Amino acid sequence: MVLEQKARQRKELDKKRWLVRYAILAAIASVFAVKFYMMLYVLDIAVGAYSFITTFVIFSILLISYTKYKDPYIEAESLPDFNKNKPLVTIIVPVKNEEENIKRALQSCIESTYSPKQIIIVNDGSTDQTPQILDQMHKEYPYLHIIHLSKSVGKKKAIEMATEIASGEIYVFMDSDCNMANDAVENAVKIFLSDRKIGAVTGHGRVRDSEEGNALKKLQDVWYDGQYRIIKGMESSFSSLTCCSGAFSAFRRAAVQPYMHAWAHDKFLGTEFKFATDRRLTAYVLGADPPSYDKEAGSKPEQRADAYPHLSLLSSGNDGFEVMRQSHDPEIALEDKSRYRWKLKYSPHVRVYIGPPESLSALIRQQIRWRKSFIRSIFSTGKVYWKRPFFAAVLYYLQIALKILRPYIAIKSLILLPLLSNDYYNGIFYVVSIVFTGMIYGIDFRLRNPGSGLWLYRPLMTILSTFVFSWLLIYAALTIKKAAWR
């Protein structure tokens, strides 16, 4: 009886709300049929084809997310002998000028229910009160490993330096403006232990204190919720996440360590690409062929901490700097030698709370950085994603094409057609389609968050994304060589 009750509690939706989900799919399917007719006989061919393909992609994503996705934590939750086989986890938090957030972020790491764990914080040349806050926390918690860099090297290199002195079999990366749920690390580790072929696990992000925040925080919260549960849920169904979020992602050391240096020193268009693109790091794992593990070869990882001789490194912690450097990769006993790809999974039971941009200008700057990362991912993830399951790859490449074409379709339907041929019908149809899409995602949010009024913000976020953020892709492309992670 108790087990049945727990099983019901784990269910995402009750039967009544599942019926609403099926109604959503039926509505989109009906619209899909109507758009096919309109594409052939009513709309401008470019606008019609774009709208038709968009509906196909949305329907496919929702269908897979609703019917195929299975939370990997559910199978891993009752893992036998979990407490006897717990690997060391290294939590890495890079930080620069986060005096308002860093204490809360580290407190969440300290209060994590998982043990054994190692916590490494890399202060990337902060110029505010962050160094003083870190030193004070180290006095309270001497087991924290704090590295102060004399000058900023960027988020990627800060993370790389931390991994080279890390001892854990699993790395957890968390942004310094976030705080993890107490059981986030424990739940992620259970997922790793349930399947040796899982190379990465990303969590579910929600905006911190969104209910009490301003409209901008509410907009971002409902958007994050859908991006994680719907988009990552669909991709996780194929074990093929395109982006393990920097807010909270865990990687098996064997899956990611061989690529840390290349990621930290990534070059694009002939120059170093300094943005800490989560998509780029994920792409390395997506395209990797996990080896049949060789204990002797794996026991001496290449150390790169001496790649920064111009920096002064001040390390705080119980372990000396050289002792920390002597960590080694654990042996992963693979019972079979068959070729396979790393599995990349998403779980809503691995939760993180995000401190979002609180002004429109800050949000726009963030969106510009993300679009530069998106452009870079076209040439990294796009190069390897064809190796993943066929339908997942089809949806991925279609989404790329739609994002690139979105500004052109907006110009054509809202400006060119009305001016050149007095055709306002395409523009009206385009706007109505956008609102419809936003409402679909808003209703989905409400189903998973009953009683929350935030679902009404989802259509507004869709409109903002279409008519403001989409245009930032052009600006991001023109300024892609300008880089800063803060």
Coordinates of C-alpha atoms in Angstrom, one line a residue:
M1 CA 0.0 0.0 0.0
V2 CA 2.8 2.4 0.9
L3 CA 4.6 1.5 -2.4
E4 CA 1.4 2.2 -4.4
Q5 CA 1.1 5.6 -2.6
K6 CA 4.6 6.5 -3.4
A7 CA 4.1 5.5 -7.1
R8 CA 1.1 7.7 -7.3
Q9 CA 3.0 10.6 -5.9
R10 CA 5.7 10.1 -8.5
K11 CA 3.2 10.4 -11.3
E12 CA 3.6 13.6 -13.2
L13 CA -0.1 14.0 -13.9
D14 CA -3.4 12.4 -12.9
K15 CA -5.7 10.9 -15.4
K16 CA -7.9 14.0 -15.8
R17 CA -4.9 16.2 -16.7
W18 CA -3.5 13.5 -19.0
L19 CA -6.7 13.8 -21.0
V20 CA -6.0 17.5 -21.4
R21 CA -2.6 16.6 -22.8
Y22 CA -4.2 14.3 -25.3
A23 CA -6.6 17.1 -26.2
I24 CA -3.6 19.4 -26.8
L25 CA -2.1 16.9 -29.2
A26 CA -5.4 16.5 -31.0
A27 CA -5.8 20.3 -31.3
I28 CA -2.3 20.6 -32.7
A29 CA -3.0 17.7 -35.1
S30 CA -6.1 19.5 -36.4
V31 CA -4.2 22.7 -36.9
F32 CA -1.5 20.7 -38.7
A33 CA -4.1 19.5 -41.2
V34 CA -5.5 23.0 -41.7
K35 CA -2.0 24.5 -42.2
F36 CA -1.3 21.9 -44.8
Y37 CA -4.3 23.0 -46.8
M38 CA -3.5 26.7 -46.3
M39 CA 0.1 26.2 -47.3
L40 CA -1.0 24.8 -50.7
Y41 CA -3.9 27.1 -51.5
V42 CA -4.1 30.2 -49.3
L43 CA -0.8 31.4 -47.8
D44 CA 2.4 32.6 -49.3
I45 CA 4.4 29.5 -49.9
A46 CA 7.4 30.6 -47.7
V47 CA 5.1 31.6 -44.8
G48 CA 2.9 28.6 -45.2
A49 CA 5.8 26.1 -45.4
Y50 CA 7.4 27.7 -42.3
S51 CA 4.2 27.5 -40.3
F52 CA 3.5 23.9 -41.4
I53 CA 7.0 22.7 -40.4
T54 CA 6.8 24.6 -37.2
T55 CA 3.6 22.8 -36.3
F56 CA 5.1 19.5 -37.2
V57 CA 8.1 20.1 -34.9
I58 CA 5.9 21.3 -32.0
F59 CA 3.6 18.3 -32.3
S60 CA 6.5 15.9 -32.6
I61 CA 8.3 17.3 -29.5
L62 CA 5.1 17.3 -27.4
L63 CA 4.1 13.8 -28.5
I64 CA 7.5 12.3 -27.7
S65 CA 7.8 14.3 -24.4
Y66 CA 4.4 13.1 -23.3
T67 CA 4.4 9.5 -24.4
K68 CA 8.1 8.4 -24.7
Y69 CA 9.9 10.3 -22.0
K70 CA 10.6 8.3 -18.8
D71 CA 12.3 10.0 -15.8
P72 CA 15.5 8.0 -15.3
Y73 CA 15.4 8.7 -11.6
I74 CA 12.2 6.5 -11.2
E75 CA 14.2 3.4 -12.2
A76 CA 17.2 4.4 -10.1
E77 CA 15.4 5.5 -7.0
S78 CA 15.4 2.1 -5.3
L79 CA 18.9 1.2 -6.4
P80 CA 20.1 -1.7 -4.2
D81 CA 23.2 -1.2 -2.0
F82 CA 23.3 2.5 -2.9
N83 CA 25.0 3.5 0.3
K84 CA 27.7 0.8 -0.2
N85 CA 28.7 1.9 -3.7
K86 CA 28.7 5.7 -3.5
P87 CA 31.4 7.4 -5.7
L88 CA 33.1 10.6 -4.7
V89 CA 31.5 13.6 -6.4
T90 CA 33.3 16.8 -7.1
I91 CA 31.1 19.9 -7.2
I92 CA 32.7 22.7 -9.1
V93 CA 31.4 26.3 -8.9
P94 CA 33.2 29.0 -11.0
V95 CA 32.5 32.5 -9.8
K96 CA 33.2 36.1 -10.9
N97 CA 31.6 39.1 -9.2
E98 CA 28.7 37.3 -7.6
E99 CA 28.8 38.9 -4.1
E100 CA 25.0 38.8 -3.9
N101 CA 24.6 35.1 -4.8
I102 CA 27.8 33.2 -4.0
K103 CA 27.0 32.5 -0.3
R104 CA 23.6 31.0 -1.1
A105 CA 25.1 29.0 -4.0
L106 CA 27.8 27.4 -1.8
Q107 CA 25.5 26.9 1.1
S108 CA 23.3 24.8 -1.1
C109 CA 26.4 22.7 -2.0
I110 CA 27.4 22.3 1.7
E111 CA 23.8 21.3 2.6
S112 CA 23.6 18.7 -0.1
T113 CA 22.5 15.4 1.4
Y114 CA 25.1 13.5 -0.7
S115 CA 28.3 12.3 0.7
P116 CA 31.2 11.8 -0.1
K117 CA 31.7 15.1 -1.9
Q118 CA 34.4 17.5 -2.7
I119 CA 33.6 21.2 -3.3
I120 CA 35.9 23.3 -5.4
I121 CA 35.2 27.0 -6.0
V122 CA 37.3 29.0 -8.5
N123 CA 37.3 32.7 -8.1
D124 CA 37.9 34.0 -11.6
G125 CA 39.6 37.3 -10.7
S126 CA 36.5 38.9 -9.0
T127 CA 36.8 42.6 -8.3
D128 CA 33.8 42.9 -5.9
Q129 CA 33.5 41.4 -2.4
T130 CA 33.3 37.8 -3.7
P131 CA 36.9 36.9 -2.6
Q132 CA 36.3 38.1 1.0
I133 CA 33.0 36.2 1.2
L134 CA 34.7 33.0 0.0
D135 CA 37.5 33.4 2.5
Q136 CA 35.0 33.9 5.3
M137 CA 33.1 30.8 4.2
H138 CA 36.3 28.8 4.2
K139 CA 36.9 29.8 7.8
E140 CA 33.5 28.4 8.7
Y141 CA 33.9 25.3 6.4
P142 CA 37.6 24.4 6.2
Y143 CA 36.9 21.5 3.8
L144 CA 36.0 23.9 1.0
H145 CA 38.6 24.1 -1.7
I146 CA 38.9 27.7 -2.8
I147 CA 41.2 28.8 -5.6
H148 CA 41.7 32.5 -6.2
L149 CA 43.0 33.5 -9.6
S150 CA 45.0 36.7 -9.8
K151 CA 43.2 37.7 -13.1
S152 CA 40.2 36.6 -15.0
V153 CA 40.7 33.7 -17.5
G154 CA 37.0 33.1 -18.2
K155 CA 34.5 30.5 -17.0
K156 CA 35.7 27.6 -19.2
K157 CA 39.3 27.8 -18.1
A158 CA 38.3 28.3 -14.5
I159 CA 36.3 25.0 -14.7
E160 CA 39.1 23.3 -16.5
M161 CA 41.6 24.2 -13.7
A162 CA 39.2 22.8 -11.2
T163 CA 38.8 19.5 -13.0
E164 CA 42.5 19.0 -13.2
I165 CA 42.7 19.0 -9.4
A166 CA 39.4 17.2 -8.8
S167 CA 39.2 13.7 -7.3
G168 CA 35.6 12.8 -8.0
E169 CA 34.4 10.1 -10.3
I170 CA 31.5 12.4 -11.1
Y171 CA 31.7 16.1 -11.7
V172 CA 28.8 18.5 -10.9
F173 CA 29.0 21.9 -12.5
M174 CA 26.8 24.6 -11.1
D175 CA 26.6 28.3 -12.0
S176 CA 27.4 30.7 -9.2
D177 CA 24.0 32.5 -9.4
C178 CA 22.1 29.2 -8.8
N179 CA 21.4 27.0 -5.8
M180 CA 20.8 23.3 -5.9
A181 CA 18.1 21.3 -4.1
N182 CA 19.4 19.4 -1.2
D183 CA 18.8 16.0 -2.9
A184 CA 19.9 17.1 -6.4
V185 CA 23.4 15.5 -6.3
E186 CA 22.2 12.3 -4.6
N187 CA 19.4 11.8 -7.2
A188 CA 21.9 12.5 -10.0
V189 CA 24.3 9.9 -8.7
K190 CA 21.6 7.3 -8.4
I191 CA 20.9 7.8 -12.1
F192 CA 24.6 7.4 -13.0
L193 CA 24.8 4.2 -11.0
S194 CA 21.7 2.7 -12.6
D195 CA 23.4 2.6 -16.0
R196 CA 27.1 2.7 -16.7
K197 CA 26.5 4.1 -20.1
I198 CA 25.1 7.4 -18.9
G199 CA 27.7 10.0 -19.4
A200 CA 25.8 13.1 -18.3
V201 CA 22.7 14.1 -16.3
T202 CA 21.1 17.6 -16.4
G203 CA 18.6 18.8 -13.9
H204 CA 15.3 20.8 -14.0
G205 CA 15.8 24.5 -13.6
R206 CA 13.2 27.0 -12.2
V207 CA 13.7 30.7 -11.4
R208 CA 14.3 31.3 -7.7
D209 CA 11.4 33.0 -5.9
S210 CA 9.5 33.6 -9.1
E211 CA 6.1 33.8 -7.4
E212 CA 7.2 36.9 -5.5
G213 CA 9.3 38.4 -8.3
N214 CA 8.6 40.9 -11.0
A215 CA 6.9 40.1 -14.3
L216 CA 10.3 39.5 -16.0
K217 CA 11.2 36.8 -13.5
K218 CA 7.8 35.2 -14.0
L219 CA 8.3 35.2 -17.8
Q220 CA 11.6 33.5 -17.5
D221 CA 10.3 30.9 -15.0
V222 CA 7.6 29.6 -17.2
W223 CA 10.0 29.5 -20.1
Y224 CA 12.6 27.6 -18.2
D225 CA 10.1 25.1 -17.0
G226 CA 9.0 24.3 -20.6
Q227 CA 12.5 24.2 -22.0
Y228 CA 13.5 21.7 -19.4
R229 CA 10.5 19.4 -19.2
I230 CA 9.4 19.6 -22.8
I231 CA 12.5 20.1 -24.9
K232 CA 15.0 18.2 -22.7
G233 CA 12.4 15.6 -21.9
M234 CA 12.0 14.9 -25.6
E235 CA 15.8 14.8 -26.2
S236 CA 16.3 12.6 -23.1
S237 CA 13.9 10.1 -24.6
F238 CA 16.6 9.5 -27.2
S239 CA 19.4 9.8 -24.6
S240 CA 20.7 12.7 -26.7
L241 CA 20.5 16.1 -24.9
T242 CA 21.8 18.9 -27.1
C243 CA 22.7 21.0 -24.0
C244 CA 23.5 20.0 -20.5
S245 CA 22.7 23.2 -18.7
G246 CA 25.3 25.2 -16.8
A247 CA 22.8 25.8 -14.1
F248 CA 23.3 22.2 -12.9
S249 CA 24.7 19.4 -14.9
A250 CA 26.6 16.3 -13.8
F251 CA 29.1 14.4 -15.9
R252 CA 30.8 11.1 -15.6
R253 CA 34.5 12.0 -15.4
A254 CA 35.4 9.4 -18.0
A255 CA 33.0 11.0 -20.4
V256 CA 34.1 14.6 -20.1
Q257 CA 37.7 14.9 -18.8
P258 CA 39.3 14.0 -22.2
Y259 CA 37.7 17.1 -23.7
M260 CA 38.1 19.7 -20.9
H261 CA 41.2 21.3 -22.4
A262 CA 39.8 21.4 -25.9
W263 CA 36.6 23.0 -24.6
A264 CA 38.4 25.6 -22.5
H265 CA 40.6 26.6 -25.4
D266 CA 37.9 26.3 -28.1
K267 CA 38.5 28.3 -31.3
F268 CA 35.9 29.6 -33.7
L269 CA 36.4 31.7 -36.9
G270 CA 40.2 31.7 -36.2
T271 CA 39.9 33.2 -32.7
E272 CA 39.4 31.8 -29.2
F273 CA 35.7 31.5 -28.4
K274 CA 35.6 32.6 -24.8
F275 CA 31.9 32.0 -24.1
A276 CA 31.3 29.1 -21.7
T277 CA 29.0 27.3 -24.1
D278 CA 27.3 24.4 -22.4
R279 CA 26.2 23.2 -25.8
R280 CA 29.8 22.9 -27.0
L281 CA 30.8 20.8 -24.0
T282 CA 27.8 18.6 -24.4
A283 CA 28.7 18.2 -28.1
Y284 CA 32.0 16.6 -27.1
V285 CA 30.2 13.9 -25.1
L286 CA 27.5 13.5 -27.8
G287 CA 30.1 12.7 -30.4
A288 CA 32.4 10.6 -28.3
D289 CA 33.0 6.8 -28.6
P290 CA 33.3 5.6 -25.0
P291 CA 36.3 3.4 -24.9
S292 CA 36.6 -0.1 -23.3
Y293 CA 38.2 1.2 -20.2
D294 CA 41.9 0.5 -19.7
K295 CA 43.0 0.9 -16.1
E296 CA 46.6 1.6 -16.8
A297 CA 45.9 4.2 -19.5
G298 CA 43.1 5.8 -17.3
S299 CA 45.2 6.2 -14.2
K300 CA 47.3 9.1 -15.5
P301 CA 45.1 11.8 -16.9
E302 CA 46.8 14.6 -18.7
Q303 CA 47.3 17.6 -16.3
R304 CA 46.8 21.1 -17.6
A305 CA 47.0 23.2 -14.5
D306 CA 50.5 24.3 -15.6
A307 CA 49.0 25.8 -18.7
Y308 CA 48.5 29.1 -16.9
P309 CA 52.0 30.1 -15.7
H310 CA 51.1 33.8 -15.7
L311 CA 48.6 33.4 -12.9
S312 CA 49.0 33.4 -9.2
L313 CA 47.0 30.6 -7.7
L314 CA 46.0 30.8 -4.1
S315 CA 44.4 27.6 -2.9
S316 CA 42.5 27.0 0.3
G317 CA 41.4 23.6 1.6
N318 CA 42.4 20.6 3.6
D319 CA 44.2 19.0 0.7
G320 CA 47.3 20.5 -0.7
F321 CA 47.3 21.7 -4.3
E322 CA 49.7 18.9 -5.4
V323 CA 47.8 16.3 -3.5
M324 CA 44.6 17.3 -5.3
R325 CA 46.4 17.1 -8.6
Q326 CA 47.3 13.5 -8.1
S327 CA 43.7 12.3 -8.4
H328 CA 43.0 9.5 -10.9
D329 CA 40.2 8.4 -13.0
P330 CA 38.3 5.4 -11.5
E331 CA 38.1 2.1 -13.3
I332 CA 34.9 1.6 -15.1
A333 CA 34.5 -2.1 -15.6
L334 CA 32.6 -2.6 -18.8
E335 CA 31.2 -6.1 -19.1
D336 CA 30.8 -5.8 -22.9
K337 CA 33.1 -4.4 -25.5
S338 CA 30.3 -3.4 -27.9
R339 CA 30.3 0.1 -29.4
Y340 CA 27.9 2.5 -28.0
R341 CA 27.3 6.2 -27.4
W342 CA 27.2 7.9 -24.1
K343 CA 23.6 8.4 -22.8
L344 CA 22.7 12.0 -21.8
K345 CA 19.7 12.2 -19.5
Y346 CA 17.4 14.8 -18.0
S347 CA 15.5 14.3 -14.7
P348 CA 13.0 16.7 -13.1
H349 CA 14.0 15.0 -9.8
V350 CA 17.4 16.8 -10.1
R351 CA 16.3 20.4 -9.3
V352 CA 18.2 23.7 -9.3
Y353 CA 17.0 27.2 -8.7
I354 CA 18.3 29.9 -11.0
G355 CA 19.0 33.5 -10.2
P356 CA 17.9 35.1 -13.6
P357 CA 18.6 38.6 -15.1
E358 CA 16.3 41.0 -13.2
S359 CA 16.3 43.8 -15.9
L360 CA 15.4 43.7 -19.5
S361 CA 18.9 45.0 -20.6
A362 CA 20.5 42.2 -18.6
L363 CA 18.2 39.6 -20.1
I364 CA 19.0 40.9 -23.6
R365 CA 22.7 40.6 -22.9
Q366 CA 22.2 37.0 -21.7
Q367 CA 20.1 36.2 -24.8
I368 CA 22.9 37.6 -27.0
R369 CA 25.4 35.3 -25.3
W370 CA 23.1 32.3 -25.7
R371 CA 22.7 33.1 -29.4
K372 CA 26.4 33.2 -29.9
S373 CA 26.5 29.8 -28.2
F374 CA 23.7 28.6 -30.6
I375 CA 25.7 29.8 -33.6
R376 CA 28.8 27.9 -32.3
S377 CA 26.7 24.8 -31.7
I378 CA 25.6 24.7 -35.3
F379 CA 29.2 23.8 -36.2
S380 CA 29.8 21.5 -33.1
T381 CA 26.6 19.7 -32.2
G382 CA 25.4 19.9 -35.8
K383 CA 28.5 18.1 -36.9
V384 CA 27.9 15.1 -34.6
Y385 CA 24.1 14.9 -34.0
W386 CA 23.5 12.9 -37.1
K387 CA 25.0 10.0 -35.3
R388 CA 22.2 10.1 -32.8
P389 CA 18.7 8.4 -33.4
F390 CA 17.3 9.4 -36.7
F391 CA 14.1 11.2 -35.7
A392 CA 15.9 13.1 -32.9
A393 CA 18.4 14.3 -35.5
V394 CA 15.6 15.4 -37.9
L395 CA 13.9 17.4 -35.2
Y396 CA 17.2 19.0 -34.2
Y397 CA 18.2 20.1 -37.7
L398 CA 14.6 21.4 -38.4
Q399 CA 14.7 23.5 -35.2
I400 CA 18.0 25.0 -36.3
A401 CA 16.5 25.9 -39.7
L402 CA 13.4 27.4 -38.2
K403 CA 15.4 29.6 -35.8
I404 CA 17.6 30.9 -38.6
L405 CA 14.6 31.6 -40.9
R406 CA 12.4 33.2 -38.2
P407 CA 13.4 36.8 -38.7
Y408 CA 12.9 36.5 -42.5
I409 CA 9.5 35.0 -42.1
A410 CA 8.5 37.8 -39.7
I411 CA 9.7 40.5 -42.1
K412 CA 8.0 38.9 -45.1
S413 CA 4.6 38.3 -43.4
L414 CA 4.4 41.5 -41.4
I415 CA 6.2 44.0 -43.7
L416 CA 6.9 42.9 -47.2
L417 CA 3.6 41.2 -48.1
P418 CA 1.4 44.1 -46.7
L419 CA 3.5 46.7 -48.4
L420 CA 4.0 45.0 -51.8
S421 CA 0.7 43.3 -52.3
N422 CA -1.7 44.6 -49.6
D423 CA -1.7 41.0 -48.2
Y424 CA -2.4 41.3 -44.5
Y425 CA -3.8 37.8 -44.1
N426 CA -0.4 36.2 -43.9
G427 CA 0.6 38.6 -41.1
I428 CA -2.5 38.0 -39.1
F429 CA -2.1 34.2 -39.5
Y430 CA 1.5 34.5 -38.4
V431 CA 0.7 36.4 -35.2
V432 CA -2.3 34.1 -34.4
S433 CA 0.0 31.1 -34.8
I434 CA 2.5 32.5 -32.4
V435 CA -0.1 33.2 -29.7
F436 CA -1.5 29.7 -30.2
T437 CA 1.9 28.2 -29.7
G438 CA 2.4 30.2 -26.5
M439 CA -1.0 29.1 -25.2
I440 CA -0.2 25.5 -25.8
Y441 CA 3.0 25.7 -23.7
G442 CA 1.1 27.8 -21.1
I443 CA -1.6 25.1 -20.7
D444 CA 1.1 22.5 -20.4
F445 CA 2.8 24.5 -17.6
R446 CA -0.6 24.8 -15.8
L447 CA -1.1 21.0 -16.0
R448 CA 2.2 20.4 -14.2
N449 CA 1.8 23.3 -11.8
P450 CA -1.9 23.2 -10.8
G451 CA -3.0 26.4 -9.1
S452 CA -0.2 28.5 -10.4
G453 CA -1.2 31.7 -12.3
L454 CA 2.2 32.0 -14.0
W455 CA 0.9 30.0 -17.0
L456 CA -0.5 33.2 -18.5
Y457 CA 3.0 34.6 -18.9
R458 CA 4.0 31.8 -21.3
P459 CA 2.2 33.4 -24.4
L460 CA 3.8 36.7 -23.5
M461 CA 7.2 35.0 -23.4
T462 CA 6.6 33.5 -26.8
I463 CA 5.7 36.9 -28.3
L464 CA 8.8 38.5 -26.7
S465 CA 11.0 35.7 -28.0
T466 CA 9.6 36.0 -31.5
F467 CA 9.6 39.7 -31.9
V468 CA 12.6 40.7 -29.8
F469 CA 14.9 37.9 -29.0
S470 CA 14.9 36.3 -32.5
W471 CA 16.4 39.4 -34.0
L472 CA 19.3 39.2 -31.5
L473 CA 20.6 36.2 -33.6
I474 CA 21.6 38.7 -36.3
Y475 CA 23.4 41.0 -33.8
A476 CA 25.1 37.9 -32.2
A477 CA 26.4 36.8 -35.6
L478 CA 27.8 40.3 -36.3
T479 CA 29.5 40.6 -32.9
I480 CA 30.4 36.9 -32.3
K481 CA 34.1 37.7 -31.8
K482 CA 33.3 40.0 -28.9
A483 CA 33.3 37.9 -25.8
A484 CA 32.9 38.1 -22.0
W485 CA 31.3 35.7 -19.6
R486 CA 30.2 38.4 -17.2

